[in-house]
mmCIF file with all atom_site columns, C-alpha atoms in Angstrom:
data_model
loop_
_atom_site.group_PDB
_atom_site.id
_atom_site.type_symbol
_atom_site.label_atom_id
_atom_site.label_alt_id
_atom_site.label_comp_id
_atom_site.label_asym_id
_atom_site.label_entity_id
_atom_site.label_seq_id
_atom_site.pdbx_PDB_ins_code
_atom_site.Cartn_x
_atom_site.Cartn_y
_atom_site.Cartn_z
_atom_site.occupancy
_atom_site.B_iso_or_equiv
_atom_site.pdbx_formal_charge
_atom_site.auth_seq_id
_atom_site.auth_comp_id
_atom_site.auth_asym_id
_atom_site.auth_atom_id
_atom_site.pdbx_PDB_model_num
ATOM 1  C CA . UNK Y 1 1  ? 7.022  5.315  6.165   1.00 81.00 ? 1267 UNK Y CA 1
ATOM 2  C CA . UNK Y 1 2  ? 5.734  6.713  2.874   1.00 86.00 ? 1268 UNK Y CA 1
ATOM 3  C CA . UNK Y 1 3  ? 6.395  10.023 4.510   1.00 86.00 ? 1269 UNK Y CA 1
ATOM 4  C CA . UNK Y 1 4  ? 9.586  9.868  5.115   1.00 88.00 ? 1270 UNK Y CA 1
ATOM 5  C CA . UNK Y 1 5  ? 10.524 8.840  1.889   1.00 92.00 ? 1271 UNK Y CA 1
ATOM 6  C CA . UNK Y 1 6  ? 9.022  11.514 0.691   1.00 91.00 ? 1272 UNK Y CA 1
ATOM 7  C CA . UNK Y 1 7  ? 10.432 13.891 2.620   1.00 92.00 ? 1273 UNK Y CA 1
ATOM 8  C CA . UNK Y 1 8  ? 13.830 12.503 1.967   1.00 94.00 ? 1274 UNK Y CA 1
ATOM 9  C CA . UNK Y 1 9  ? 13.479 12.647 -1.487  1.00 95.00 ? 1275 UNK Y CA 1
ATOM 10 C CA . UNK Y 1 10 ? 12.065 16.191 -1.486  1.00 95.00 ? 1276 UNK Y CA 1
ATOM 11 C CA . UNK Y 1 11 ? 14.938 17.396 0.607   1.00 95.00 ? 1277 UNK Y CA 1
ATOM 12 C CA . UNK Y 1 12 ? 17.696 15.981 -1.697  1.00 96.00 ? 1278 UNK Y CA 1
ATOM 13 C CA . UNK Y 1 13 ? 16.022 17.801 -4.591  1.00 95.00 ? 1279 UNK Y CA 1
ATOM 14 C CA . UNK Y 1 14 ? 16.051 20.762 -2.841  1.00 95.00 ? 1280 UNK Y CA 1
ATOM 15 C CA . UNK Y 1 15 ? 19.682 20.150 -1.845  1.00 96.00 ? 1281 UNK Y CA 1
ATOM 16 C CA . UNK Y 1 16 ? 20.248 19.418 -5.593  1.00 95.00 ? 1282 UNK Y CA 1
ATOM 17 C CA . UNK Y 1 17 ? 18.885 22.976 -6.824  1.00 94.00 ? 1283 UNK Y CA 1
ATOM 18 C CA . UNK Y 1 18 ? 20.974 24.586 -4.192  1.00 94.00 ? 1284 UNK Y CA 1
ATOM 19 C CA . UNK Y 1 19 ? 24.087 23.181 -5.803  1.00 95.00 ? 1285 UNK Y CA 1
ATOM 20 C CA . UNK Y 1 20 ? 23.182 23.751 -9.303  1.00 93.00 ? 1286 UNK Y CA 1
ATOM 21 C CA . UNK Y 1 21 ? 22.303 27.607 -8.632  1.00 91.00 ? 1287 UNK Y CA 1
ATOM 22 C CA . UNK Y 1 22 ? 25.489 27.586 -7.253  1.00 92.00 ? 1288 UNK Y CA 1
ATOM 23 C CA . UNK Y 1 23 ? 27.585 26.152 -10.061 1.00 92.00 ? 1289 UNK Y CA 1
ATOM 24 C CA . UNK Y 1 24 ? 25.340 28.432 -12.521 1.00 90.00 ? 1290 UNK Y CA 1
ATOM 25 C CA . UNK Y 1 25 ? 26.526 31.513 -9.777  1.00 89.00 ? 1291 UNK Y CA 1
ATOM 26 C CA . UNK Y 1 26 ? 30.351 29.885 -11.068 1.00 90.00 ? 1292 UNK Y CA 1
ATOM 27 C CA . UNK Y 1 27 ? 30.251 28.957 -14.439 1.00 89.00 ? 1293 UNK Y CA 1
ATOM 28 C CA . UNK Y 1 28 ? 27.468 32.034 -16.393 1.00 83.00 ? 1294 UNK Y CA 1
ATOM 29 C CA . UNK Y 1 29 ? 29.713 34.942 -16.788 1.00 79.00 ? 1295 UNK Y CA 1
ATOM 30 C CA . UNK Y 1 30 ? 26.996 36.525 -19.072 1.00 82.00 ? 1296 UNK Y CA 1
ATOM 31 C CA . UNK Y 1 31 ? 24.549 37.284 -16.904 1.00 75.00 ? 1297 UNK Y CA 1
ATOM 32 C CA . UNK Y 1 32 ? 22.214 34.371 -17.352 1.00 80.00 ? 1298 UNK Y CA 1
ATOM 33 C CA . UNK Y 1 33 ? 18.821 33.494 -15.509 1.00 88.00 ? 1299 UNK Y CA 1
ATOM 34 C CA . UNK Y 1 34 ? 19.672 30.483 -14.410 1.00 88.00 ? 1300 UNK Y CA 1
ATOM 35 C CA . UNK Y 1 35 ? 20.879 31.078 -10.998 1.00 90.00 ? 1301 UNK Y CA 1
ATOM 36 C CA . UNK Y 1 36 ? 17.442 32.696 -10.237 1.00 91.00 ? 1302 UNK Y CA 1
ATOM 37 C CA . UNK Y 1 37 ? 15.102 29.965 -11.599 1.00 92.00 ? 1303 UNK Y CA 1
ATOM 38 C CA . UNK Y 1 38 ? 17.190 27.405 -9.527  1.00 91.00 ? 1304 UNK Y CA 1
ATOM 39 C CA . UNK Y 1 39 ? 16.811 28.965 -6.335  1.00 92.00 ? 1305 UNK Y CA 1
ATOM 40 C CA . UNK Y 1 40 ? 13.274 30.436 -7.169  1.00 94.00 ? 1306 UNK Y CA 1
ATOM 41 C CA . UNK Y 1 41 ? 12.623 26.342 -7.297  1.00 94.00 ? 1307 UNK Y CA 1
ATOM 42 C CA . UNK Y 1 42 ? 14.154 25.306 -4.524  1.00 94.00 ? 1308 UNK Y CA 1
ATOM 43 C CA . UNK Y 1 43 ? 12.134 28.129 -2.278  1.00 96.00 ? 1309 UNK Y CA 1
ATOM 44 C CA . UNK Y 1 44 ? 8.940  26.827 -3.958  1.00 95.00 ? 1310 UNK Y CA 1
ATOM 45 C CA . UNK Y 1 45 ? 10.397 22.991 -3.077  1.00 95.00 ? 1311 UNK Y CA 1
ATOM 46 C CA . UNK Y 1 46 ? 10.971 24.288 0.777   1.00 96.00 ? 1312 UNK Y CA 1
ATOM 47 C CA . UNK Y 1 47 ? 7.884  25.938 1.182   1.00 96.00 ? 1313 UNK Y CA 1
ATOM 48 C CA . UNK Y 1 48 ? 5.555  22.797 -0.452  1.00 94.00 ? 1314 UNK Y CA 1
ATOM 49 C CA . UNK Y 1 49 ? 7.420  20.715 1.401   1.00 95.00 ? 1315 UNK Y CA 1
ATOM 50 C CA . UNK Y 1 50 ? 6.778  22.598 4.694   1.00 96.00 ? 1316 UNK Y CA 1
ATOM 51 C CA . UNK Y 1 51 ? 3.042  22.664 3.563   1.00 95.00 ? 1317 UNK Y CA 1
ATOM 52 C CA . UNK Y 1 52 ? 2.954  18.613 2.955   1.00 93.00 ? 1318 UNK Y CA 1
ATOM 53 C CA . UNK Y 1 53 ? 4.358  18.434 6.151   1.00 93.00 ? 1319 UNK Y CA 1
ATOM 54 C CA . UNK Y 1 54 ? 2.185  20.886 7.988   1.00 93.00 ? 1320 UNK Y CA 1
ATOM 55 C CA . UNK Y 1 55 ? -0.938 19.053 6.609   1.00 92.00 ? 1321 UNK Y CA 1
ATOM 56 C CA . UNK Y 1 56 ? 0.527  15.178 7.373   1.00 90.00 ? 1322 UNK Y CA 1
ATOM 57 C CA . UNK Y 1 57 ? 0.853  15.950 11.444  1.00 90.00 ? 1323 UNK Y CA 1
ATOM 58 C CA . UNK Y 1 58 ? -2.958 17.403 11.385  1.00 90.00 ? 1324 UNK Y CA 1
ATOM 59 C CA . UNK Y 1 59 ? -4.253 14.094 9.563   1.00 89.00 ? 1325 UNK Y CA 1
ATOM 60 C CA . UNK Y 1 60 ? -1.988 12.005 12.130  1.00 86.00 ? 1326 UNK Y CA 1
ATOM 61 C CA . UNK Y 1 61 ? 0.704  11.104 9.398   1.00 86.00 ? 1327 UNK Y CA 1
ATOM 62 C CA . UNK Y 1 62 ? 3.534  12.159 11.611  1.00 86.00 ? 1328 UNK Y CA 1
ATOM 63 C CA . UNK Y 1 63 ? 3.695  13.365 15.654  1.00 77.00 ? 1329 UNK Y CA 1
ATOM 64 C CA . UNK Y 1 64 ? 4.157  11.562 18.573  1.00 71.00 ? 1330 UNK Y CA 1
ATOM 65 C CA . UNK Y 1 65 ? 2.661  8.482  19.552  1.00 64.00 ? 1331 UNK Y CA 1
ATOM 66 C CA . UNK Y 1 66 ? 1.589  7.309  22.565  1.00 61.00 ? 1332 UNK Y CA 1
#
């Protein structure tokens, strides 16, 4: 269960960057960094949370039961 809480979380935050690089894409008219340090987090989110995930089905965290 712990998980799957985690993985919600996770995937909200990433969700959450996504949207604020895109209001930064709106609102900086000046050519600010922004943009790029919010989706430069959410692709280091995605791929630590593809990791975590990776590493919870070979201990048995997550898969199929029988």
């Amino acid at each position: 269960m712990l998980i799957k809480i985690a993985t919600v979380l996770i995937l909200l935050v990433i969700i959450g960057s996504l949207f604020s690089a895109l209001v930064f894409l709106l609102k900086d008219k000046q050519g600010s960094d922004r943009t790029v340090k919010a989706l430069t987090m959410r692709i280091g989110l995605s791929i630590t949370l593809f990791l975590l995930l990776i590493i919870a089905a070979h201990f048995g965290y997550i898969g199929h039961t029988l």
